[in-house]
Amino acid sequence: MGLFRRRPKRDGRDAPRDPEFAYFSADEGARFRALVREAFAEQGIEVLLHADVVSDNAGRRFGLANLAAVLHNDDRGPRAWPELVRRHVGMVLRTMDAPSALETLSTEQIRSQLYPRILGAEGFDPENFEYARSPAPGLHEIIALDLPESVMMLTDDALAPLGDLPYLREQSLYNLRGLPIEGHETVKGDGGMRFEVVLGDSFYTASRVLTLESVVRETTGEQLTADGALVAMPFRHQLAFHVIRDAGVIPALNAMASFAASGFVDTPGAVSPYVYWWRSGTLTQLSDREEEGDGLRIVVGEEFQALLQRLVGDGN
């Protein structure tokens, strides 16, 4: 997964747009849904098409948003769509028809496959996740069971037989630290702007913000300072950070705000369009949408403002 992706040839933005997935043209949206219907038919299942889901005669509903975003972001363009749709539909049906991993795996094996997931507010229903932590407004931390073809977000009832919640969370963090870092790139710009991006196909890449100390150490060989870092998790496959050391935090903050906002749009597993101040594991939001329009604004509280003044003064 590259940081900067070449966009495949697609219908122009002047073409009529799909009413549900605006990154598709109307024709692309129609083709996408036709491919979904065809893939289910190949599995012997007739489905009824809706704007954002399909349903079968057994009452099962299959969401389309994640698959649509995957297709939209695939570098190969529409020529790859048939295979991607067939693979996704096959995986979904195998997962639904297979016995639950919670019933077939031992407790120890389940614990060894637990990982924390950072989720955005969109599409997350907190009803069955009372244990979920909120690292910052609009963000949720849950525990997931990693399986060969899927990721199972564990509800309150699913976690209860596995042990005490604090222990399970520590186990999930331990497992996360053991995952290899798939990719690391440095983004540089004018005025000494610089920040790091960890990226990969893992569903837990953005969740590495929960183990930021080890990520910084492994990717840069350095340590976090007492002032912490800027972080951004635009979607599940990226984590950006800038360790705060000097006045270079200012250009990094502005660049990361744009990076997070653009990376959040039309991506599978979108998490947050904002930049946060990470300090001792606490996240404070620093960027926001303009109250009117689609622009960005930087919003800092007294503590971060005092930090900036100190760092700018140190740089003089």
CSV table of C-alpha atoms in Angstrom, one decimal, residues 88-306:
chain,number,residue,atom,x,y,z
A,88,HIS,CA,-15.2,-10.1,-1.0
A,89,VAL,CA,-18.6,-11.8,-1.4
A,90,GLY,CA,-17.0,-15.2,-1.1
A,91,MET,CA,-15.2,-14.2,2.1
A,92,VAL,CA,-18.4,-12.7,3.6
A,93,LEU,CA,-20.4,-15.8,2.9
A,94,ARG,CA,-17.7,-18.2,4.2
A,95,THR,CA,-17.5,-16.1,7.4
A,96,MET,CA,-21.3,-16.2,7.9
A,97,ASP,CA,-21.7,-19.9,7.2
A,98,ALA,CA,-18.7,-21.0,9.3
A,99,PRO,CA,-19.1,-21.9,13.0
A,100,SER,CA,-18.2,-19.1,15.3
A,101,ALA,CA,-14.5,-18.9,16.2
A,102,LEU,CA,-15.6,-18.1,19.8
A,103,GLU,CA,-16.9,-21.7,19.9
A,104,THR,CA,-14.2,-23.5,18.0
A,105,LEU,CA,-11.0,-21.8,19.4
A,106,SER,CA,-9.6,-22.3,22.9
A,107,THR,CA,-9.6,-19.4,25.3
A,108,GLU,CA,-5.8,-19.2,25.1
A,109,GLN,CA,-5.8,-19.2,21.3
A,110,ILE,CA,-8.5,-16.4,21.3
A,111,ARG,CA,-6.4,-14.3,23.7
A,112,SER,CA,-3.4,-14.7,21.4
A,113,GLN,CA,-5.4,-13.2,18.5
A,114,LEU,CA,-6.8,-10.2,20.3
A,115,TYR,CA,-6.0,-6.7,19.0
A,116,PRO,CA,-7.3,-3.2,19.9
A,117,ARG,CA,-9.1,-1.4,17.1
A,118,ILE,CA,-9.5,2.4,16.9
A,119,LEU,CA,-12.8,3.2,15.2
A,120,GLY,CA,-14.4,6.4,14.2
A,121,ALA,CA,-17.9,7.4,15.1
A,122,GLU,CA,-19.4,6.7,11.7
A,123,GLY,CA,-20.9,3.2,11.5
A,124,PHE,CA,-20.1,2.3,15.1
A,125,ASP,CA,-23.1,1.3,17.3
A,126,PRO,CA,-22.0,1.5,21.0
A,127,GLU,CA,-25.1,-0.5,22.2
A,128,ASN,CA,-23.2,-3.8,22.6
A,129,PHE,CA,-19.8,-2.3,23.4
A,130,GLU,CA,-20.3,-0.7,26.8
A,131,TYR,CA,-16.7,-1.6,27.6
A,132,ALA,CA,-15.4,0.6,24.7
A,133,ARG,CA,-12.9,3.3,25.7
A,134,SER,CA,-13.1,6.8,24.1
A,135,PRO,CA,-9.5,8.1,23.5
A,136,ALA,CA,-11.0,11.4,22.2
A,137,PRO,CA,-14.4,12.6,21.2
A,138,GLY,CA,-15.6,10.7,18.2
A,139,LEU,CA,-13.1,7.8,18.6
A,140,HIS,CA,-13.7,4.4,20.1
A,141,GLU,CA,-11.3,1.7,21.2
A,142,ILE,CA,-12.6,-1.8,21.2
A,143,ILE,CA,-11.1,-5.3,21.2
A,144,ALA,CA,-11.1,-7.4,18.1
A,145,LEU,CA,-10.5,-11.1,17.3
A,146,ASP,CA,-8.2,-11.4,14.3
A,147,LEU,CA,-9.2,-14.3,12.0
A,148,PRO,CA,-7.7,-15.6,8.7
A,149,GLU,CA,-10.4,-14.0,6.6
A,150,SER,CA,-12.1,-11.5,8.8
A,151,VAL,CA,-11.9,-9.3,11.9
A,152,MET,CA,-14.5,-9.9,14.6
A,153,MET,CA,-15.3,-6.9,16.9
A,154,LEU,CA,-16.0,-8.4,20.3
A,155,THR,CA,-19.1,-7.3,22.1
A,156,ASP,CA,-19.6,-7.2,25.9
A,157,ASP,CA,-21.1,-10.7,25.9
A,158,ALA,CA,-18.3,-12.1,23.8
A,159,LEU,CA,-15.5,-10.7,26.0
A,160,ALA,CA,-17.1,-11.8,29.3
A,161,PRO,CA,-16.0,-15.5,29.3
A,162,LEU,CA,-12.4,-14.6,28.2
A,163,GLY,CA,-11.2,-12.8,31.4
A,164,ASP,CA,-11.1,-9.5,33.1
A,165,LEU,CA,-11.3,-6.5,30.8
A,166,PRO,CA,-8.0,-4.8,32.0
A,167,TYR,CA,-6.2,-8.1,31.4
A,168,LEU,CA,-7.7,-8.5,28.0
A,169,ARG,CA,-6.8,-5.0,27.0
A,170,GLU,CA,-3.2,-5.4,28.1
A,171,GLN,CA,-3.1,-8.7,26.2
A,172,SER,CA,-4.4,-7.0,23.0
A,173,LEU,CA,-1.8,-4.2,23.3
A,174,TYR,CA,0.9,-6.8,23.9
A,175,ASN,CA,-0.2,-8.6,20.7
A,176,LEU,CA,-0.2,-5.3,18.8
A,177,ARG,CA,3.4,-4.5,19.8
A,178,GLY,CA,4.4,-7.8,18.3
A,179,LEU,CA,3.1,-7.1,14.8
A,180,PRO,CA,5.7,-6.1,12.3
A,181,ILE,CA,5.6,-2.6,10.9
A,182,GLU,CA,4.8,-3.1,7.2
A,183,GLY,CA,5.8,0.2,5.8
A,184,HIS,CA,7.3,3.6,6.9
A,185,GLU,CA,7.7,6.8,4.9
A,186,THR,CA,8.8,10.3,5.8
A,187,VAL,CA,6.9,13.2,4.4
A,188,LYS,CA,9.0,16.4,4.0
A,189,GLY,CA,8.2,19.9,2.7
A,190,ASP,CA,9.1,23.5,2.8
A,191,GLY,CA,10.1,25.3,5.9
A,192,GLY,CA,11.5,22.1,7.5
A,193,MET,CA,8.1,20.4,7.5
A,194,ARG,CA,8.4,16.8,8.3
A,195,PHE,CA,6.3,13.9,9.7
A,196,GLU,CA,6.4,10.2,9.6
A,197,VAL,CA,3.7,7.8,8.2
A,198,VAL,CA,3.4,4.1,9.2
A,199,LEU,CA,1.2,2.3,6.7
A,200,GLY,CA,0.2,-1.3,5.8
A,201,ASP,CA,-2.6,-3.7,4.9
A,202,SER,CA,-3.1,-4.6,8.6
A,203,PHE,CA,-6.5,-3.5,10.0
A,204,TYR,CA,-4.6,-2.4,13.2
A,205,THR,CA,-2.1,0.1,11.7
A,206,ALA,CA,-4.0,3.2,12.9
A,207,SER,CA,-4.5,1.5,16.2
A,208,ARG,CA,-0.8,1.6,16.8
A,209,VAL,CA,-1.4,5.1,18.2
A,210,LEU,CA,-2.1,3.1,21.4
A,211,THR,CA,1.5,1.9,21.4
A,212,LEU,CA,3.1,5.1,20.0
A,213,GLU,CA,6.2,4.8,22.1
A,214,SER,CA,7.2,1.5,20.6
A,215,VAL,CA,6.2,2.7,17.0
A,216,VAL,CA,8.4,5.8,17.3
A,217,ARG,CA,11.3,3.8,18.7
A,218,GLU,CA,11.0,1.1,16.0
A,219,THR,CA,10.7,3.4,13.0
A,220,THR,CA,13.0,6.3,13.9
A,221,GLY,CA,15.3,4.9,16.6
A,222,GLU,CA,14.3,7.8,18.8
A,223,GLN,CA,12.3,8.3,22.0
A,224,LEU,CA,9.2,10.4,22.5
A,225,THR,CA,9.8,13.7,24.5
A,226,ALA,CA,7.8,14.9,27.4
A,227,ASP,CA,6.0,17.2,25.0
A,228,GLY,CA,4.6,14.2,23.1
A,229,ALA,CA,3.7,14.1,19.5
A,230,LEU,CA,1.2,15.1,16.8
A,231,VAL,CA,-0.7,12.1,15.5
A,232,ALA,CA,-3.3,11.5,12.8
A,233,MET,CA,-5.2,8.3,11.9
A,234,PRO,CA,-7.1,9.1,8.7
A,235,PHE,CA,-8.1,5.5,8.1
A,236,ARG,CA,-7.3,2.1,9.4
A,237,HIS,CA,-4.2,1.5,7.3
A,238,GLN,CA,-2.3,4.7,8.2
A,239,LEU,CA,-0.8,6.3,11.3
A,240,ALA,CA,1.0,9.6,10.9
A,241,PHE,CA,3.1,11.2,13.7
A,242,HIS,CA,5.6,14.0,14.4
A,243,VAL,CA,7.6,13.9,17.6
A,244,ILE,CA,7.5,17.4,19.2
A,245,ARG,CA,11.0,18.7,19.8
A,246,ASP,CA,11.1,22.3,18.5
A,247,ALA,CA,9.2,24.9,16.4
A,248,GLY,CA,9.0,22.4,13.5
A,249,VAL,CA,5.8,21.4,15.1
A,250,ILE,CA,4.0,24.4,13.5
A,251,PRO,CA,4.5,23.4,9.8
A,252,ALA,CA,4.0,19.8,10.7
A,253,LEU,CA,0.6,20.6,12.3
A,254,ASN,CA,-0.6,22.4,9.3
A,255,ALA,CA,0.6,19.7,6.8
A,256,MET,CA,-0.8,16.9,8.9
A,257,ALA,CA,-4.2,18.6,9.2
A,258,SER,CA,-4.5,18.5,5.4
A,259,PHE,CA,-3.0,15.0,5.2
A,260,ALA,CA,-5.6,13.7,7.7
A,261,ALA,CA,-8.6,15.4,6.1
A,262,SER,CA,-7.7,14.2,2.6
A,263,GLY,CA,-6.9,10.6,3.7
A,264,PHE,CA,-10.1,10.3,5.6
A,265,VAL,CA,-12.3,10.9,2.5
A,266,ASP,CA,-13.7,7.9,0.5
A,267,THR,CA,-11.4,5.3,2.2
A,268,PRO,CA,-12.3,1.9,3.6
A,269,GLY,CA,-12.1,2.0,7.4
A,270,ALA,CA,-12.1,5.7,7.8
A,271,VAL,CA,-11.2,6.7,11.3
A,272,SER,CA,-10.7,10.5,11.8
A,273,PRO,CA,-10.0,13.6,9.6
A,274,TYR,CA,-8.3,15.4,12.5
A,275,VAL,CA,-4.9,15.8,14.0
A,276,TYR,CA,-4.4,15.2,17.7
A,277,TRP,CA,-1.8,16.1,20.4
A,278,TRP,CA,-0.6,12.8,22.0
A,279,ARG,CA,0.8,13.3,25.4
A,280,SER,CA,1.3,10.4,27.9
A,281,GLY,CA,-1.4,8.4,26.0
A,282,THR,CA,-4.0,11.2,26.1
A,283,LEU,CA,-5.3,12.6,22.8
A,284,THR,CA,-6.4,16.2,22.4
A,285,GLN,CA,-7.9,17.3,19.1
A,286,LEU,CA,-6.1,20.1,17.3
A,287,SER,CA,-7.8,20.5,13.9
A,288,ASP,CA,-11.4,20.8,12.9
A,289,ARG,CA,-13.7,21.6,10.0
A,290,GLU,CA,-14.6,25.2,9.4
A,291,GLU,CA,-18.0,26.0,10.8
A,292,GLU,CA,-19.1,27.2,7.3
A,293,GLY,CA,-17.7,25.5,4.2
A,294,ASP,CA,-15.3,22.6,3.7
A,295,GLY,CA,-12.1,24.2,5.0
A,296,LEU,CA,-9.9,23.3,7.9
A,297,ARG,CA,-9.0,25.3,11.0
A,298,ILE,CA,-6.5,24.7,13.8
A,299,VAL,CA,-8.0,24.8,17.3
A,300,VAL,CA,-5.6,24.8,20.2
A,301,GLY,CA,-6.2,25.1,24.0
A,302,GLU,CA,-4.2,27.0,26.5
A,303,GLU,CA,-1.8,24.2,27.2
A,304,PHE,CA,-0.8,23.6,23.6
A,305,GLN,CA,-0.6,27.3,23.0
A,306,ALA,CA,1.8,27.6,25.9
